[in-house]
Amino acid sequence: SLTPPTGDNRDRCGAYMKIVTLIILFLSMNLTFGQELNGKWLMTKEGDTYSYPTNLIMEFKSDSIIYYDFDKFYNSIQVEIKNDKIIMNSKNVEKFDFINKDRLKIFSKVKKEKKDLILITEYVRLLPTKTTLTKEKIENLSFNFNWNGEKFKIIFNQELGSPEMKKFLKKDQLSKVLLEKLDSTYFVSVYESGKRQRIMPIKEVTNEQMILYGTSKKPYEIRSEKSE
C-alpha cells in the first residue's frame, strides 16, 4: 500500500522538486536562446569598414558556428550557448544581446596596444525574400533609394563607367550590381573589378518597390520607389 510521506520526506520531496524545476528552467532557457540564434546571420558594417571575409555570414548550429564568405565556407568552431553567452574552447566567452528578434549585438574581448577592449558587432538574420517575381523579372527592374540623404539607384547587370574609364584604369571590369540568391534570400551584390565587395539582403520586392535591410544604422531597412 502507498504510505503518505512524513514531514521530513515532504521537505526532501519539496527541495528535490525545486532543484528539478530549476534544472528544467535552466535547460529550457539555454534551448530557447539556442533556437533564437539558429539560422544564418549577416554582419552589418559601414561602407568603408574592412572585414575578412569580406561578406561575413555566420550560421548557428546546436553546438557550432559556421562562417562563410557569402556562399563559400570559411571556418567553423565548436561552441556552447549558455544564457546570453557564447562559449568557445571553454575559455573565450562572447556575450550577445538581441536588439530585436532578427538583429543582435555580439560583444567580443580584443586586445589593442596591450589594452583590453570590447568590440561590438551587429548581425542581422537572413530571411526568405518576399516576392512573387522570378529572378529574371527582378533583374529587369530598377529602383531609386534615399537612405539618410544618400541617394543611389540600382540597375542590375550594367557596368558602371565608360569604356574609356576602363581603359584609363587598365581594368577588365569596373563596378557592376548583380542579383544573387543564397538559400531563400535575394541579395543586391556590388562587384568591383569582378570581386564581390558588398551585399544587401532584399526583404521584399514587387514591380513597384524593393525593400533592403541589414544597414548598420537606423532605419534598419531602406524602401525604394520604382525608377521609371
PDB file of C-alpha atoms in Angstrom:
ATOM      1  CA  SER A   1       0.000   0.000   0.000  1.00  0.00           C
ATOM      2  CA  LEU A   2       1.072   3.623  -0.532  1.00  0.00           C
ATOM      3  CA  THR A   3       2.133   5.438   2.629  1.00  0.00           C
ATOM      4  CA  PRO A   4       1.704   9.216   2.851  1.00  0.00           C
ATOM      5  CA  PRO A   5       5.113  10.965   3.175  1.00  0.00           C
ATOM      6  CA  THR A   6       6.175  12.147   6.625  1.00  0.00           C
ATOM      7  CA  GLY A   7       7.122  15.738   7.372  1.00  0.00           C
ATOM      8  CA  ASP A   8      10.844  15.124   6.675  1.00  0.00           C
ATOM      9  CA  ASN A   9      10.042  13.265   3.489  1.00  0.00           C
ATOM     10  CA  ARG A  10       7.746  16.053   2.359  1.00  0.00           C
ATOM     11  CA  ASP A  11      10.563  18.582   2.908  1.00  0.00           C
ATOM     12  CA  ARG A  12      13.005  16.422   0.933  1.00  0.00           C
ATOM     13  CA  CYS A  13      10.461  15.965  -1.866  1.00  0.00           C
ATOM     14  CA  GLY A  14       9.805  19.703  -1.957  1.00  0.00           C
ATOM     15  CA  ALA A  15      13.516  20.520  -2.141  1.00  0.00           C
ATOM     16  CA  TYR A  16      14.032  17.855  -4.818  1.00  0.00           C
ATOM     17  CA  MET A  17      11.183  19.244  -6.914  1.00  0.00           C
ATOM     18  CA  LYS A  18      12.637  22.762  -6.645  1.00  0.00           C
ATOM     19  CA  ILE A  19      16.027  21.513  -7.867  1.00  0.00           C
ATOM     20  CA  VAL A  20      14.424  19.629 -10.755  1.00  0.00           C
ATOM     21  CA  THR A  21      12.348  22.695 -11.654  1.00  0.00           C
ATOM     22  CA  LEU A  22      15.448  24.918 -11.646  1.00  0.00           C
ATOM     23  CA  ILE A  23      17.351  22.432 -13.838  1.00  0.00           C
ATOM     24  CA  ILE A  24      14.473  22.228 -16.310  1.00  0.00           C
ATOM     25  CA  LEU A  25      14.167  26.024 -16.338  1.00  0.00           C
ATOM     26  CA  PHE A  26      17.922  26.428 -16.921  1.00  0.00           C
ATOM     27  CA  LEU A  27      17.924  23.887 -19.749  1.00  0.00           C
ATOM     28  CA  SER A  28      14.861  25.404 -21.365  1.00  0.00           C
ATOM     29  CA  MET A  29      16.438  28.894 -21.212  1.00  0.00           C
ATOM     30  CA  ASN A  30      19.574  27.618 -22.937  1.00  0.00           C
ATOM     31  CA  LEU A  31      17.455  25.777 -25.503  1.00  0.00           C
ATOM     32  CA  THR A  32      15.384  28.914 -26.143  1.00  0.00           C
ATOM     33  CA  PHE A  33      18.459  31.075 -26.658  1.00  0.00           C
ATOM     34  CA  GLY A  34      19.912  28.413 -28.976  1.00  0.00           C
ATOM     35  CA  GLN A  35      16.706  28.240 -31.008  1.00  0.00           C
ATOM     36  CA  GLU A  36      16.539  32.047 -31.266  1.00  0.00           C
ATOM     37  CA  LEU A  37      20.075  32.082 -32.686  1.00  0.00           C
ATOM     38  CA  ASN A  38      19.511  29.294 -35.190  1.00  0.00           C
ATOM     39  CA  GLY A  39      19.931  30.236 -38.828  1.00  0.00           C
ATOM     40  CA  LYS A  40      22.247  32.458 -40.855  1.00  0.00           C
ATOM     41  CA  TRP A  41      23.265  35.971 -39.834  1.00  0.00           C
ATOM     42  CA  LEU A  42      24.948  38.693 -41.899  1.00  0.00           C
ATOM     43  CA  MET A  43      27.449  41.025 -40.257  1.00  0.00           C
ATOM     44  CA  THR A  44      26.439  44.652 -40.780  1.00  0.00           C
ATOM     45  CA  LYS A  45      29.109  47.259 -41.418  1.00  0.00           C
ATOM     46  CA  GLU A  46      29.743  50.799 -42.602  1.00  0.00           C
ATOM     47  CA  GLY A  47      30.525  51.252 -46.266  1.00  0.00           C
ATOM     48  CA  ASP A  48      34.240  51.811 -45.592  1.00  0.00           C
ATOM     49  CA  THR A  49      34.612  49.137 -42.900  1.00  0.00           C
ATOM     50  CA  TYR A  50      37.093  46.387 -43.742  1.00  0.00           C
ATOM     51  CA  SER A  51      36.349  42.810 -42.735  1.00  0.00           C
ATOM     52  CA  TYR A  52      37.719  39.411 -43.589  1.00  0.00           C
ATOM     53  CA  PRO A  53      35.954  37.513 -45.003  1.00  0.00           C
ATOM     54  CA  THR A  54      34.603  40.470 -46.995  1.00  0.00           C
ATOM     55  CA  ASN A  55      30.945  39.423 -46.735  1.00  0.00           C
ATOM     56  CA  LEU A  56      30.791  37.580 -43.422  1.00  0.00           C
ATOM     57  CA  ILE A  57      27.817  35.327 -42.780  1.00  0.00           C
ATOM     58  CA  MET A  58      27.662  33.064 -39.745  1.00  0.00           C
ATOM     59  CA  GLU A  59      25.345  30.142 -39.191  1.00  0.00           C
ATOM     60  CA  PHE A  60      24.430  28.950 -35.702  1.00  0.00           C
ATOM     61  CA  LYS A  61      24.061  25.222 -35.190  1.00  0.00           C
ATOM     62  CA  SER A  62      23.233  23.450 -31.931  1.00  0.00           C
ATOM     63  CA  ASP A  63      26.909  23.061 -30.998  1.00  0.00           C
ATOM     64  CA  SER A  64      28.871  25.128 -33.506  1.00  0.00           C
ATOM     65  CA  ILE A  65      29.122  28.287 -35.589  1.00  0.00           C
ATOM     66  CA  ILE A  66      29.950  28.061 -39.292  1.00  0.00           C
ATOM     67  CA  TYR A  67      31.452  31.095 -41.008  1.00  0.00           C
ATOM     68  CA  TYR A  68      31.051  31.881 -44.705  1.00  0.00           C
ATOM     69  CA  ASP A  69      32.272  34.467 -47.170  1.00  0.00           C
ATOM     70  CA  PHE A  70      28.792  34.828 -48.659  1.00  0.00           C
ATOM     71  CA  ASP A  71      28.289  31.292 -50.048  1.00  0.00           C
ATOM     72  CA  LYS A  72      31.847  29.988 -49.597  1.00  0.00           C
ATOM     73  CA  PHE A  73      32.767  28.042 -46.447  1.00  0.00           C
ATOM     74  CA  TYR A  74      35.420  29.853 -44.424  1.00  0.00           C
ATOM     75  CA  ASN A  75      35.698  28.257 -40.978  1.00  0.00           C
ATOM     76  CA  SER A  76      33.772  26.552 -38.184  1.00  0.00           C
ATOM     77  CA  ILE A  77      34.171  26.426 -34.421  1.00  0.00           C
ATOM     78  CA  GLN A  78      32.623  24.379 -31.625  1.00  0.00           C
ATOM     79  CA  VAL A  79      30.595  26.467 -29.180  1.00  0.00           C
ATOM     80  CA  GLU A  80      28.262  26.156 -26.243  1.00  0.00           C
ATOM     81  CA  ILE A  81      25.371  28.576 -25.743  1.00  0.00           C
ATOM     82  CA  LYS A  82      24.611  29.404 -22.111  1.00  0.00           C
ATOM     83  CA  ASN A  83      22.012  32.051 -21.425  1.00  0.00           C
ATOM     84  CA  ASP A  84      23.356  35.139 -23.223  1.00  0.00           C
ATOM     85  CA  LYS A  85      26.899  33.829 -23.681  1.00  0.00           C
ATOM     86  CA  ILE A  86      28.716  32.046 -26.493  1.00  0.00           C
ATOM     87  CA  ILE A  87      31.478  29.889 -25.020  1.00  0.00           C
ATOM     88  CA  MET A  88      34.337  28.844 -27.316  1.00  0.00           C
ATOM     89  CA  ASN A  89      37.154  26.500 -26.306  1.00  0.00           C
ATOM     90  CA  SER A  90      35.912  26.663 -22.687  1.00  0.00           C
ATOM     91  CA  LYS A  91      37.768  29.970 -22.259  1.00  0.00           C
ATOM     92  CA  ASN A  92      36.826  32.505 -24.885  1.00  0.00           C
ATOM     93  CA  VAL A  93      33.408  33.880 -23.955  1.00  0.00           C
ATOM     94  CA  GLU A  94      31.385  36.337 -26.013  1.00  0.00           C
ATOM     95  CA  LYS A  95      28.176  37.935 -24.819  1.00  0.00           C
ATOM     96  CA  PHE A  96      25.242  38.652 -27.122  1.00  0.00           C
ATOM     97  CA  ASP A  97      22.143  40.786 -26.847  1.00  0.00           C
ATOM     98  CA  PHE A  98      19.084  40.903 -29.088  1.00  0.00           C
ATOM     99  CA  ILE A  99      18.194  44.339 -30.477  1.00  0.00           C
ATOM    100  CA  ASN A 100      15.084  42.683 -31.872  1.00  0.00           C
ATOM    101  CA  LYS A 101      14.294  39.083 -32.794  1.00  0.00           C
ATOM    102  CA  ASP A 102      16.166  39.408 -36.121  1.00  0.00           C
ATOM    103  CA  ARG A 103      19.077  41.608 -35.078  1.00  0.00           C
ATOM    104  CA  LEU A 104      21.711  41.058 -32.400  1.00  0.00           C
ATOM    105  CA  LYS A 105      24.887  42.504 -30.937  1.00  0.00           C
ATOM    106  CA  ILE A 106      27.916  40.393 -30.055  1.00  0.00           C
ATOM    107  CA  PHE A 107      30.417  41.736 -27.524  1.00  0.00           C
ATOM    108  CA  SER A 108      33.940  40.387 -28.048  1.00  0.00           C
ATOM    109  CA  LYS A 109      37.029  40.995 -25.944  1.00  0.00           C
ATOM    110  CA  VAL A 110      40.014  42.131 -28.032  1.00  0.00           C
ATOM    111  CA  LYS A 111      43.480  43.451 -27.265  1.00  0.00           C
ATOM    112  CA  LYS A 112      44.763  46.666 -28.819  1.00  0.00           C
ATOM    113  CA  GLU A 113      48.077  48.171 -27.795  1.00  0.00           C
ATOM    114  CA  LYS A 114      48.107  45.895 -24.730  1.00  0.00           C
ATOM    115  CA  LYS A 115      44.696  47.156 -23.648  1.00  0.00           C
ATOM    116  CA  ASP A 116      41.557  45.030 -23.270  1.00  0.00           C
ATOM    117  CA  LEU A 117      38.728  46.450 -25.343  1.00  0.00           C
ATOM    118  CA  ILE A 118      35.167  45.374 -26.108  1.00  0.00           C
ATOM    119  CA  LEU A 119      34.393  45.090 -29.820  1.00  0.00           C
ATOM    120  CA  ILE A 120      30.667  45.351 -30.614  1.00  0.00           C
ATOM    121  CA  THR A 121      29.499  43.753 -33.858  1.00  0.00           C
ATOM    122  CA  GLU A 122      25.923  43.689 -35.120  1.00  0.00           C
ATOM    123  CA  TYR A 123      24.344  40.922 -37.176  1.00  0.00           C
ATOM    124  CA  VAL A 124      21.017  40.654 -38.964  1.00  0.00           C
ATOM    125  CA  ARG A 125      19.155  37.402 -39.510  1.00  0.00           C
ATOM    126  CA  LEU A 126      18.746  36.357 -43.140  1.00  0.00           C
ATOM    127  CA  LEU A 127      15.079  35.826 -44.000  1.00  0.00           C
ATOM    128  CA  PRO A 128      13.377  34.484 -47.129  1.00  0.00           C
ATOM    129  CA  THR A 129      12.716  37.300 -49.583  1.00  0.00           C
ATOM    130  CA  LYS A 130       9.024  38.037 -50.057  1.00  0.00           C
ATOM    131  CA  THR A 131       8.270  38.141 -53.776  1.00  0.00           C
ATOM    132  CA  THR A 132       6.183  36.547 -56.499  1.00  0.00           C
ATOM    133  CA  LEU A 133       8.639  37.636 -59.204  1.00  0.00           C
ATOM    134  CA  THR A 134      11.193  35.492 -60.963  1.00  0.00           C
ATOM    135  CA  LYS A 135      14.891  36.333 -60.844  1.00  0.00           C
ATOM    136  CA  GLU A 136      14.790  37.388 -64.484  1.00  0.00           C
ATOM    137  CA  LYS A 137      11.863  39.731 -63.844  1.00  0.00           C
ATOM    138  CA  ILE A 138      13.577  41.383 -60.876  1.00  0.00           C
ATOM    139  CA  GLU A 139      16.741  41.908 -62.919  1.00  0.00           C
ATOM    140  CA  ASN A 140      14.738  43.913 -65.460  1.00  0.00           C
ATOM    141  CA  LEU A 141      13.535  46.362 -62.792  1.00  0.00           C
ATOM    142  CA  SER A 142      15.389  49.412 -61.455  1.00  0.00           C
ATOM    143  CA  PHE A 143      14.827  51.350 -58.229  1.00  0.00           C
ATOM    144  CA  ASN A 144      15.754  54.688 -56.648  1.00  0.00           C
ATOM    145  CA  PHE A 145      16.788  54.794 -52.992  1.00  0.00           C
ATOM    146  CA  ASN A 146      17.267  57.560 -50.454  1.00  0.00           C
ATOM    147  CA  TRP A 147      18.803  56.429 -47.174  1.00  0.00           C
ATOM    148  CA  ASN A 148      19.502  59.191 -44.679  1.00  0.00           C
ATOM    149  CA  GLY A 149      20.064  61.658 -47.525  1.00  0.00           C
ATOM    150  CA  GLU A 150      22.304  59.305 -49.511  1.00  0.00           C
ATOM    151  CA  LYS A 151      20.699  58.763 -52.915  1.00  0.00           C
ATOM    152  CA  PHE A 152      21.513  55.854 -55.185  1.00  0.00           C
ATOM    153  CA  LYS A 153      19.957  53.854 -57.985  1.00  0.00           C
ATOM    154  CA  ILE A 154      20.005  50.106 -58.536  1.00  0.00           C
ATOM    155  CA  ILE A 155      20.199  48.819 -62.100  1.00  0.00           C
ATOM    156  CA  PHE A 156      21.203  45.201 -62.460  1.00  0.00           C
ATOM    157  CA  ASN A 157      23.838  43.789 -64.818  1.00  0.00           C
ATOM    158  CA  GLN A 158      25.038  47.129 -66.170  1.00  0.00           C
ATOM    159  CA  GLU A 159      28.659  48.091 -65.802  1.00  0.00           C
ATOM    160  CA  LEU A 160      29.127  51.487 -64.171  1.00  0.00           C
ATOM    161  CA  GLY A 161      31.608  53.513 -66.162  1.00  0.00           C
ATOM    162  CA  SER A 162      32.622  54.055 -69.753  1.00  0.00           C
ATOM    163  CA  PRO A 163      34.986  52.003 -71.931  1.00  0.00           C
ATOM    164  CA  GLU A 164      37.349  54.978 -71.808  1.00  0.00           C
ATOM    165  CA  MET A 165      37.384  54.868 -67.996  1.00  0.00           C
ATOM    166  CA  LYS A 166      38.042  51.137 -68.061  1.00  0.00           C
ATOM    167  CA  LYS A 167      40.948  51.637 -70.439  1.00  0.00           C
ATOM    168  CA  PHE A 168      42.326  54.525 -68.398  1.00  0.00           C
ATOM    169  CA  LEU A 169      42.219  52.459 -65.174  1.00  0.00           C
ATOM    170  CA  LYS A 170      43.644  49.441 -67.026  1.00  0.00           C
ATOM    171  CA  LYS A 171      40.903  47.170 -65.697  1.00  0.00           C
ATOM    172  CA  ASP A 172      38.953  44.396 -67.378  1.00  0.00           C
ATOM    173  CA  GLN A 173      35.866  45.219 -65.311  1.00  0.00           C
ATOM    174  CA  LEU A 174      34.594  48.190 -63.343  1.00  0.00           C
ATOM    175  CA  SER A 175      31.657  48.206 -60.901  1.00  0.00           C
ATOM    176  CA  LYS A 176      28.502  46.207 -61.504  1.00  0.00           C
ATOM    177  CA  VAL A 177      25.390  45.386 -59.464  1.00  0.00           C
ATOM    178  CA  LEU A 178      24.147  41.790 -59.630  1.00  0.00           C
ATOM    179  CA  LEU A 179      21.124  39.986 -58.218  1.00  0.00           C
ATOM    180  CA  GLU A 180      22.214  36.891 -56.288  1.00  0.00           C
ATOM    181  CA  LYS A 181      20.423  34.332 -54.174  1.00  0.00           C
ATOM    182  CA  LEU A 182      21.546  32.400 -51.098  1.00  0.00           C
ATOM    183  CA  ASP A 183      19.088  29.791 -49.864  1.00  0.00           C
ATOM    184  CA  SER A 184      15.766  31.699 -49.988  1.00  0.00           C
ATOM    185  CA  THR A 185      17.222  35.199 -49.717  1.00  0.00           C
ATOM    186  CA  TYR A 186      17.882  37.508 -52.654  1.00  0.00           C
ATOM    187  CA  PHE A 187      20.760  39.985 -52.436  1.00  0.00           C
ATOM    188  CA  VAL A 188      21.859  43.142 -54.166  1.00  0.00           C
ATOM    189  CA  SER A 189      25.560  42.411 -54.691  1.00  0.00           C
ATOM    190  CA  VAL A 190      28.048  45.107 -55.659  1.00  0.00           C
ATOM    191  CA  TYR A 191      31.061  43.871 -57.625  1.00  0.00           C
ATOM    192  CA  GLU A 192      34.212  45.873 -58.192  1.00  0.00           C
ATOM    193  CA  SER A 193      36.808  44.631 -60.681  1.00  0.00           C
ATOM    194  CA  GLY A 194      34.981  41.295 -60.752  1.00  0.00           C
ATOM    195  CA  LYS A 195      35.043  40.772 -56.968  1.00  0.00           C
ATOM    196  CA  ARG A 196      32.026  40.824 -54.664  1.00  0.00           C
ATOM    197  CA  GLN A 197      32.586  43.736 -52.288  1.00  0.00           C
ATOM    198  CA  ARG A 198      29.231  44.423 -50.636  1.00  0.00           C
ATOM    199  CA  ILE A 199      25.889  42.678 -50.258  1.00  0.00           C
ATOM    200  CA  MET A 200      22.477  43.871 -49.125  1.00  0.00           C
ATOM    201  CA  PRO A 201      19.688  41.347 -48.456  1.00  0.00           C
ATOM    202  CA  ILE A 202      16.298  42.043 -50.014  1.00  0.00           C
ATOM    203  CA  LYS A 203      13.358  41.851 -47.628  1.00  0.00           C
ATOM    204  CA  GLU A 204      10.653  42.265 -50.270  1.00  0.00           C
ATOM    205  CA  VAL A 205      10.417  43.138 -53.946  1.00  0.00           C
ATOM    206  CA  THR A 206       7.449  43.801 -56.232  1.00  0.00           C
ATOM    207  CA  ASN A 207       7.057  45.504 -59.583  1.00  0.00           C
ATOM    208  CA  GLU A 208       6.732  48.805 -57.734  1.00  0.00           C
ATOM    209  CA  GLN A 209       9.036  48.610 -54.740  1.00  0.00           C
ATOM    210  CA  MET A 210      12.132  46.992 -53.265  1.00  0.00           C
ATOM    211  CA  ILE A 211      12.940  46.881 -49.542  1.00  0.00           C
ATOM    212  CA  LEU A 212      16.542  46.299 -48.461  1.00  0.00           C
ATOM    213  CA  TYR A 213      17.699  45.560 -44.903  1.00  0.00           C
ATOM    214  CA  GLY A 214      20.886  44.914 -42.974  1.00  0.00           C
ATOM    215  CA  THR A 215      22.038  48.532 -42.759  1.00  0.00           C
ATOM    216  CA  SER A 216      24.444  49.488 -39.994  1.00  0.00           C
ATOM    217  CA  LYS A 217      22.300  52.372 -38.741  1.00  0.00           C
ATOM    218  CA  LYS A 218      18.634  53.179 -38.243  1.00  0.00           C
ATOM    219  CA  PRO A 219      16.372  52.902 -40.037  1.00  0.00           C
ATOM    220  CA  TYR A 220      17.426  49.279 -40.438  1.00  0.00           C
ATOM    221  CA  GLU A 221      15.671  48.954 -43.796  1.00  0.00           C
ATOM    222  CA  ILE A 222      15.559  51.045 -46.976  1.00  0.00           C
ATOM    223  CA  ARG A 223      12.379  51.370 -49.013  1.00  0.00           C
ATOM    224  CA  SER A 224      12.522  52.405 -52.639  1.00  0.00           C
ATOM    225  CA  GLU A 225      10.237  53.508 -55.390  1.00  0.00           C
ATOM    226  CA  LYS A 226      10.333  52.102 -58.880  1.00  0.00           C
ATOM    227  CA  SER A 227      12.557  54.025 -61.234  1.00  0.00           C
ATOM    228  CA  GLU A 228      10.864  54.987 -64.451  1.00  0.00           C
TER     229      GLU A 228
END
